[in-house]
Amino acid sequence: MDGLTLALPRGRLWGEVRGRLQAAGLPALERVDEDRRLLVEAGGGWRYLLARPADVLTYVREGVADAGVTGKDVLLEDAEGVYELVDLGVGACRLVVAAPRDVDWPRQVAERGAALCIATKYPRAAQAHFAARGVAPRVVKLGGAVELAPQVGLADAIVDLVASGRTLAANGLAEVELVAPITARVIANQTSYRWRAADLFELEGRLQP
Amino acid sequence: MVRERLAVPSQSALDVAIAARRRRRRTEATLAAVFAAWGYDEVGLPLLAPVEPEANASAAPGAGDGPAASVHNGHGGAAAAPAGPHALAAIGTAYDHYRIIDRDGALLALRPDMTGPIARLCALGDAGGARPRRLFYLATLFRRGDGGGPRELPQAGAELIGAAGPLADAEALALCADLLCSAGVPRFRLAVGHVGLLRRLLGADADAGCEALGRRDFVALAERLRSRPEVARAVTWRGSAAQVLAGAAPWEDADLNAALTVLGAAGLGDVVGVEVGLLRPGGYYNGMVFEVSVPGRPRPLGGGGRYDGLAGEPATGFAIDMDELMAVCGTAGAESGVEAGGETASSCPGRPARAEPSDERASTLIVAAPGAVARAWAEAAALRAAGGRAVVDGRPLAEARAYARATGCRELRLVPCDGPVEGWTL
């Protein structure tokens, strides 16, 4: 197959994702961590772009990458214009609603509803989650370290990723609702889906768990 | 050195804008000539139109603000709309659009869509008129963009109203391809799906399956069809028109085959790819749908499909994003036309350069006898290349003749399976 340009996620996801890509026979993945270069020419037409998971989506959507790997959390927030092809099954965690430990959350929702304030990196996903139950709380967007918000009175609860739950616990929060289970997903650009169909199909086949 | 620098004229931003506008006008003129050659009439609609209060009430969830609202490019609506006059008004308001309150308190909207208003025009202003109606527009739509700011969407689009069946579906695709070729798009593909076939294949999972496919989420689709892997294979199958006609697809649809046969005979076999899981934004497509894909452009250039029932009669159409088209055609395409051969194979079937369109407004109606569609299309293509206006019709001669008279055609031709073409002046 001819190599593709892939946007790959730096950070938390990278270790497990790299394992899957290696198992699929993609070349030169060891070069990715070698130096600080964000663009790796891996030979055979393969190119790797290293980016934050949210930016992987942008690179793929804009077509500078044929395909990429990012978290389902990124896609829940915004999946416009890309094809979601494969669930790699790695990078498993959960997108949850978390509230202060001592709070009666179901009662809070029932009594306060739209008066609630939710802080999150995922405003659209949070809004959609509550809207499905007919609740429309106020949603405040934060860029990170969202666990701070309830402690200082910015929000009643948060919608955030949780893996072990230790960060939540350390900040006095507990998981109260599951929004969605999250894993790493392979996405493809709309145009590449047609013009690199054979190569993407081959890649898909190699990456299916 | 200095001499060389002086020899290069500097271009200000305004110079660049003026050159772009000139190219744009030329392309619009080229497109208008192609539309005319296919027998399409231009329709203009107001930029500002009243928003009916009942329409707001019946507008689907997702209109206006909120995370469920989405901005769509090209032909198609944001959510399913029921049929009926209120629905026709609601179609326009199902988009994320801009509203203005005028001095008398009336609510007006900057048009976000042309398909709905045109369907309405035909239903309310042309009831009982001759069918089919062939209409085109070169118009700018206004939708709320990402980040909340306004998005002006200049489009070139067509609606073929009152014609059902594969011949009409094929006409929409072939017209779109002719527009792209004439504008100088060197390579493109038309990805063709079929909503009716898709829903039939999905069966009980039609709603959930289409919901996932609408988001282009094959993971959710596979999950949904976990217990029916053969259905998952069937709805994700992709192949060329030739493969479908050779029976290689895991399904069969007579209408789709008929349309693909006609397109193949017209030289578009290499350009058309079948992707039965393709869904265009909007819940009102019920038949063949398609999308224009151009290498090097991240998003489709346009698309459309069949939307029977929206205006109470069969209809199909499409829209092309003019900004995307100009980005593809750039400076070379619109002027030099299509190159044959070269580094990359052109998508456009070899054709003689089109003659200047005549001033003749009246069309020639070319009637295809059963089994003679490919021949009739070839006859029409030749006429268009010579600067004429040609429309192909598959109805019985008497019906076609009545239609020709009603629509002011000057000539009628009957194309049999073999033997000479008969012609009558009307």
Tab-separated table of C-alpha atoms in Angstrom, chain B residues 74-354:
chain	number	residue	atom	x	y	z
B	74	GLY	CA	-24.577	22.883	-0.036
B	75	HIS	CA	-27.838	21.251	-0.930
B	76	GLY	CA	-29.732	19.945	2.005
B	77	GLY	CA	-31.558	20.843	5.201
B	78	ALA	CA	-30.672	20.532	8.849
B	79	ALA	CA	-33.491	18.228	9.885
B	80	ALA	CA	-36.399	16.250	8.536
B	81	ALA	CA	-39.376	18.378	7.544
B	82	PRO	CA	-42.930	17.090	6.991
B	83	ALA	CA	-44.692	17.886	3.736
B	84	GLY	CA	-47.241	20.701	3.436
B	85	PRO	CA	-47.254	24.486	3.058
B	86	HIS	CA	-46.094	25.161	6.618
B	87	ALA	CA	-43.307	22.716	6.084
B	88	LEU	CA	-42.275	24.530	2.966
B	89	ALA	CA	-41.879	27.707	4.926
B	90	ALA	CA	-40.186	25.792	7.715
B	91	ILE	CA	-37.540	24.364	5.409
B	92	GLY	CA	-35.760	27.636	5.183
B	93	THR	CA	-35.913	28.205	8.914
B	94	ALA	CA	-34.530	24.774	9.769
B	95	TYR	CA	-31.098	26.198	9.054
B	96	ASP	CA	-29.005	28.279	11.396
B	97	HIS	CA	-29.957	31.574	9.833
B	98	TYR	CA	-29.930	35.305	10.404
B	99	ARG	CA	-33.116	37.087	11.347
B	100	ILE	CA	-34.019	40.718	11.022
B	101	ILE	CA	-36.979	42.513	12.517
B	102	ASP	CA	-38.230	45.234	10.244
B	103	ARG	CA	-39.905	48.469	11.253
B	104	ASP	CA	-43.370	46.920	11.353
B	105	GLY	CA	-42.180	44.130	13.596
B	106	ALA	CA	-42.247	41.496	10.874
B	107	LEU	CA	-39.626	38.798	11.203
B	108	LEU	CA	-37.459	38.405	8.117
B	109	ALA	CA	-34.693	35.916	7.431
B	110	LEU	CA	-31.629	36.239	5.251
B	111	ARG	CA	-32.114	33.228	3.024
B	112	PRO	CA	-30.143	30.207	4.219
B	113	ASP	CA	-31.343	27.944	1.474
B	114	MET	CA	-32.729	27.988	-2.050
B	115	THR	CA	-34.193	24.479	-2.356
B	116	GLY	CA	-37.005	25.172	0.086
B	117	PRO	CA	-38.060	28.521	-1.396
B	118	ILE	CA	-37.904	27.106	-4.935
B	119	ALA	CA	-39.981	24.093	-3.925
B	120	ARG	CA	-42.459	26.517	-2.397
B	121	LEU	CA	-42.480	28.666	-5.525
B	122	CYS	CA	-43.312	25.641	-7.650
B	123	ALA	CA	-45.958	24.356	-5.276
B	124	LEU	CA	-47.757	27.645	-4.737
B	125	GLY	CA	-46.868	29.704	-7.792
B	126	ASP	CA	-46.736	27.078	-10.500
B	127	ALA	CA	-49.388	24.563	-9.508
B	128	GLY	CA	-50.681	22.858	-12.651
B	129	GLY	CA	-47.719	24.093	-14.671
B	130	ALA	CA	-45.958	21.886	-17.190
B	131	ARG	CA	-43.660	19.321	-15.618
B	132	PRO	CA	-40.787	18.874	-15.283
B	133	ARG	CA	-39.562	22.322	-14.368
B	134	ARG	CA	-35.846	22.888	-14.834
B	135	LEU	CA	-34.543	25.748	-12.723
B	136	PHE	CA	-31.097	27.014	-11.790
B	137	TYR	CA	-29.743	29.727	-9.566
B	138	LEU	CA	-26.523	31.586	-8.910
B	139	ALA	CA	-27.170	32.938	-5.484
B	140	THR	CA	-25.574	33.677	-2.182
B	141	LEU	CA	-26.973	32.096	0.944
B	142	PHE	CA	-26.363	33.244	4.490
B	143	ARG	CA	-25.827	30.905	7.397
B	144	ARG	CA	-24.366	31.287	10.834
B	145	GLY	CA	-20.770	30.191	10.617
B	146	ASP	CA	-18.520	28.461	13.121
B	147	GLY	CA	-17.590	30.931	15.790
B	148	GLY	CA	-20.935	32.649	15.456
B	149	GLY	CA	-20.070	34.999	12.631
B	150	PRO	CA	-22.020	35.140	9.362
B	151	ARG	CA	-21.087	32.914	6.479
B	152	GLU	CA	-21.873	33.954	2.954
B	153	LEU	CA	-22.218	30.912	0.753
B	154	PRO	CA	-22.275	31.678	-2.948
B	155	GLN	CA	-23.757	28.718	-4.729
B	156	ALA	CA	-24.618	27.545	-8.203
B	157	GLY	CA	-27.500	25.109	-8.039
B	158	ALA	CA	-30.247	23.409	-9.966
B	159	GLU	CA	-33.611	21.888	-9.199
B	160	LEU	CA	-35.373	19.445	-11.497
B	161	ILE	CA	-38.934	19.457	-10.284
B	162	GLY	CA	-41.711	17.120	-11.288
B	163	ALA	CA	-39.599	14.347	-12.784
B	164	ALA	CA	-39.266	10.979	-11.092
B	165	GLY	CA	-37.108	8.049	-12.035
B	166	PRO	CA	-33.527	7.151	-12.928
B	167	LEU	CA	-33.383	9.315	-16.063
B	168	ALA	CA	-33.977	12.431	-13.980
B	169	ASP	CA	-31.468	11.267	-11.339
B	170	ALA	CA	-28.881	10.715	-14.059
B	171	GLU	CA	-29.629	14.129	-15.561
B	172	ALA	CA	-28.848	15.875	-12.269
B	173	LEU	CA	-25.500	14.085	-12.009
B	174	ALA	CA	-24.560	14.583	-15.629
B	175	LEU	CA	-25.466	18.279	-15.500
B	176	CYS	CA	-23.333	18.683	-12.391
B	177	ALA	CA	-20.424	16.931	-14.104
B	178	ASP	CA	-20.811	19.127	-17.197
B	179	LEU	CA	-20.743	22.250	-15.011
B	180	LEU	CA	-17.568	21.099	-13.278
B	181	CYS	CA	-15.850	20.220	-16.546
B	182	SER	CA	-16.841	23.484	-18.175
B	183	ALA	CA	-15.567	25.452	-15.213
B	184	GLY	CA	-12.232	23.693	-15.553
B	185	VAL	CA	-12.160	21.326	-12.591
B	186	PRO	CA	-9.443	18.935	-13.737
B	187	ARG	CA	-10.271	15.956	-11.543
B	188	PHE	CA	-13.328	15.108	-9.538
B	189	ARG	CA	-15.458	12.194	-8.462
B	190	LEU	CA	-19.168	11.972	-7.858
B	191	ALA	CA	-19.839	9.697	-4.902
B	192	VAL	CA	-23.337	8.308	-5.353
B	193	GLY	CA	-25.561	6.854	-2.676
B	194	HIS	CA	-29.221	5.958	-2.484
B	195	VAL	CA	-31.211	6.680	0.659
B	196	GLY	CA	-34.100	4.401	-0.286
B	197	LEU	CA	-31.783	1.452	-0.928
B	198	LEU	CA	-29.833	2.204	2.244
B	199	ARG	CA	-32.940	2.234	4.402
B	200	ARG	CA	-34.180	-0.985	2.815
B	201	LEU	CA	-30.870	-2.699	3.537
B	202	LEU	CA	-30.841	-1.454	7.126
B	203	GLY	CA	-34.414	-2.610	7.701
B	204	ALA	CA	-35.346	-2.308	11.364
B	205	ASP	CA	-32.080	-0.487	12.029
B	206	ALA	CA	-32.807	2.195	9.417
B	207	ASP	CA	-33.206	5.139	11.797
B	208	ALA	CA	-30.275	4.249	14.038
B	209	GLY	CA	-28.122	3.285	11.070
B	210	CYS	CA	-28.844	6.505	9.209
B	211	GLU	CA	-28.189	8.495	12.365
B	212	ALA	CA	-24.702	6.985	12.589
B	213	LEU	CA	-24.017	7.270	8.861
B	214	GLY	CA	-25.217	10.881	8.900
B	215	ARG	CA	-22.408	11.564	11.368
B	216	ARG	CA	-20.057	9.423	9.239
B	217	ASP	CA	-19.523	7.253	12.313
B	218	PHE	CA	-18.779	3.747	11.069
B	219	VAL	CA	-17.847	2.605	14.564
B	220	ALA	CA	-21.340	3.336	15.873
B	221	LEU	CA	-22.816	1.729	12.751
B	222	ALA	CA	-20.785	-1.450	13.217
B	223	GLU	CA	-21.810	-1.530	16.866
B	224	ARG	CA	-25.468	-1.192	15.935
B	225	LEU	CA	-25.214	-3.897	13.289
B	226	ARG	CA	-23.118	-6.216	15.439
B	227	SER	CA	-25.622	-9.044	15.055
B	228	ARG	CA	-26.071	-8.436	11.323
B	229	PRO	CA	-22.558	-8.278	9.858
B	230	GLU	CA	-23.789	-8.992	6.338
B	231	VAL	CA	-25.914	-5.830	6.508
B	232	ALA	CA	-22.911	-3.862	7.790
B	233	ARG	CA	-20.914	-5.121	4.810
B	234	ALA	CA	-23.722	-4.264	2.436
B	235	VAL	CA	-24.129	-0.668	3.612
B	236	THR	CA	-20.408	0.079	3.753
B	237	TRP	CA	-19.647	-1.398	0.332
B	238	ARG	CA	-18.037	0.994	-2.119
B	239	GLY	CA	-17.196	0.465	-5.753
B	240	SER	CA	-17.216	1.849	-9.258
B	241	ALA	CA	-20.317	2.153	-11.408
B	242	ALA	CA	-18.916	-0.621	-13.607
B	243	GLN	CA	-18.581	-2.948	-10.634
B	244	VAL	CA	-22.185	-2.320	-9.618
B	245	LEU	CA	-23.419	-2.992	-13.143
B	246	ALA	CA	-21.353	-6.177	-13.263
B	247	GLY	CA	-23.162	-7.385	-10.157
B	248	ALA	CA	-20.219	-7.075	-7.766
B	249	ALA	CA	-22.198	-5.168	-5.137
B	250	PRO	CA	-23.845	-7.168	-2.308
B	251	TRP	CA	-27.194	-5.631	-3.244
B	252	GLU	CA	-29.128	-4.680	-6.318
B	253	ASP	CA	-31.338	-1.752	-7.204
B	254	ALA	CA	-32.910	-1.531	-10.634
B	255	ASP	CA	-33.314	2.249	-10.621
B	256	LEU	CA	-29.741	2.831	-9.511
B	257	ASN	CA	-28.516	0.434	-12.202
B	258	ALA	CA	-30.557	2.247	-14.820
B	259	ALA	CA	-29.096	5.624	-13.818
B	260	LEU	CA	-25.545	4.222	-13.756
B	261	THR	CA	-26.019	2.675	-17.203
B	262	VAL	CA	-27.075	6.012	-18.675
B	263	LEU	CA	-24.158	7.792	-16.977
B	264	GLY	CA	-21.726	5.186	-18.218
B	265	ALA	CA	-22.945	5.587	-21.780
B	266	ALA	CA	-22.470	9.355	-21.424
B	267	GLY	CA	-18.790	8.865	-20.604
B	268	LEU	CA	-19.072	9.414	-16.846
B	269	GLY	CA	-18.381	5.837	-15.745
B	270	ASP	CA	-14.920	6.664	-14.377
B	271	VAL	CA	-16.144	9.700	-12.498
B	272	VAL	CA	-19.008	8.027	-10.656
B	273	GLY	CA	-18.325	5.919	-7.576
B	274	VAL	CA	-21.057	4.181	-5.640
B	275	GLU	CA	-21.106	4.527	-1.870
B	276	VAL	CA	-24.439	3.331	-0.597
B	277	GLY	CA	-23.729	4.580	2.931
B	278	LEU	CA	-23.441	8.159	1.705
B	279	LEU	CA	-25.865	10.509	3.398
B	280	ARG	CA	-26.146	14.189	2.632
B	281	PRO	CA	-27.031	16.547	5.472
B	282	GLY	CA	-30.784	16.868	5.755
B	283	GLY	CA	-33.508	14.361	6.435
B	284	TYR	CA	-35.572	14.934	3.312
B	285	TYR	CA	-33.612	12.927	0.741
B	286	ASN	CA	-35.407	9.751	-0.207
B	287	GLY	CA	-33.583	8.523	-3.315
B	288	MET	CA	-30.297	8.905	-5.118
B	289	VAL	CA	-27.884	11.311	-3.404
B	290	PHE	CA	-24.413	12.400	-4.456
B	291	GLU	CA	-21.414	14.409	-3.396
B	292	VAL	CA	-18.654	16.069	-5.421
B	293	SER	CA	-15.172	15.133	-4.247
B	294	VAL	CA	-12.072	16.934	-5.546
B	295	PRO	CA	-8.523	15.874	-4.643
B	296	GLY	CA	-6.727	18.535	-2.653
B	297	ARG	CA	-9.900	20.091	-1.262
B	298	PRO	CA	-10.748	18.880	2.246
B	299	ARG	CA	-14.510	19.097	1.898
B	300	PRO	CA	-16.989	18.205	-0.845
B	301	LEU	CA	-17.453	20.841	-3.512
B	302	GLY	CA	-21.165	20.319	-3.418
B	303	GLY	CA	-23.817	17.693	-3.839
B	304	GLY	CA	-27.497	16.969	-3.789
B	305	GLY	CA	-30.065	14.329	-4.442
B	306	ARG	CA	-33.680	13.358	-4.746
B	307	TYR	CA	-36.158	14.853	-2.294
B	308	ASP	CA	-39.598	13.680	-3.373
B	309	GLY	CA	-42.385	14.764	-1.141
B	310	LEU	CA	-40.816	17.961	0.092
B	311	ALA	CA	-42.996	20.027	-2.194
B	312	GLY	CA	-45.563	17.315	-2.818
B	313	GLU	CA	-44.021	16.188	-6.102
B	314	PRO	CA	-40.869	14.346	-7.237
B	315	ALA	CA	-37.828	16.583	-7.260
B	316	THR	CA	-34.067	16.349	-7.408
B	317	GLY	CA	-31.279	18.865	-7.492
B	318	PHE	CA	-27.863	19.895	-6.299
B	319	ALA	CA	-25.702	22.855	-5.359
B	320	ILE	CA	-22.049	23.685	-5.956
B	321	ASP	CA	-20.090	25.891	-3.561
B	322	MET	CA	-18.761	28.717	-5.739
B	323	ASP	CA	-15.924	29.662	-3.377
B	324	GLU	CA	-14.693	26.072	-3.409
B	325	LEU	CA	-15.105	25.918	-7.186
B	326	MET	CA	-13.035	29.071	-7.690
B	327	ALA	CA	-10.369	27.733	-5.342
B	328	VAL	CA	-10.075	24.628	-7.496
B	329	CYS	CA	-10.233	26.332	-10.872
B	330	GLY	CA	-7.841	29.093	-9.891
B	331	THR	CA	-6.364	31.022	-12.757
B	332	ALA	CA	-5.720	28.270	-15.306
B	333	GLY	CA	-8.973	26.350	-15.457
B	334	ALA	CA	-11.535	28.957	-16.349
B	335	GLU	CA	-9.490	30.324	-19.218
B	336	SER	CA	-7.715	27.429	-20.831
B	337	GLY	CA	-10.422	24.871	-20.390
B	338	VAL	CA	-9.766	21.193	-19.816
B	339	GLU	CA	-6.440	19.727	-20.849
B	340	ALA	CA	-6.400	16.303	-22.362
B	341	GLY	CA	-3.679	14.007	-21.061
B	342	GLY	CA	-0.925	15.711	-19.162
B	343	GLU	CA	0.412	14.632	-15.787
B	344	THR	CA	-2.920	13.658	-14.294
B	345	ALA	CA	-5.793	12.237	-16.259
B	346	SER	CA	-8.684	14.624	-16.646
B	347	SER	CA	-12.044	13.587	-15.270
B	348	CYS	CA	-13.869	15.132	-18.176
B	349	PRO	CA	-14.800	12.880	-21.101
B	350	GLY	CA	-13.197	13.983	-24.312
B	351	ARG	CA	-15.477	16.492	-25.909
B	352	PRO	CA	-15.218	19.080	-28.615
B	353	ALA	CA	-14.958	22.618	-27.334
B	354	ARG	CA	-18.447	23.943	-26.861
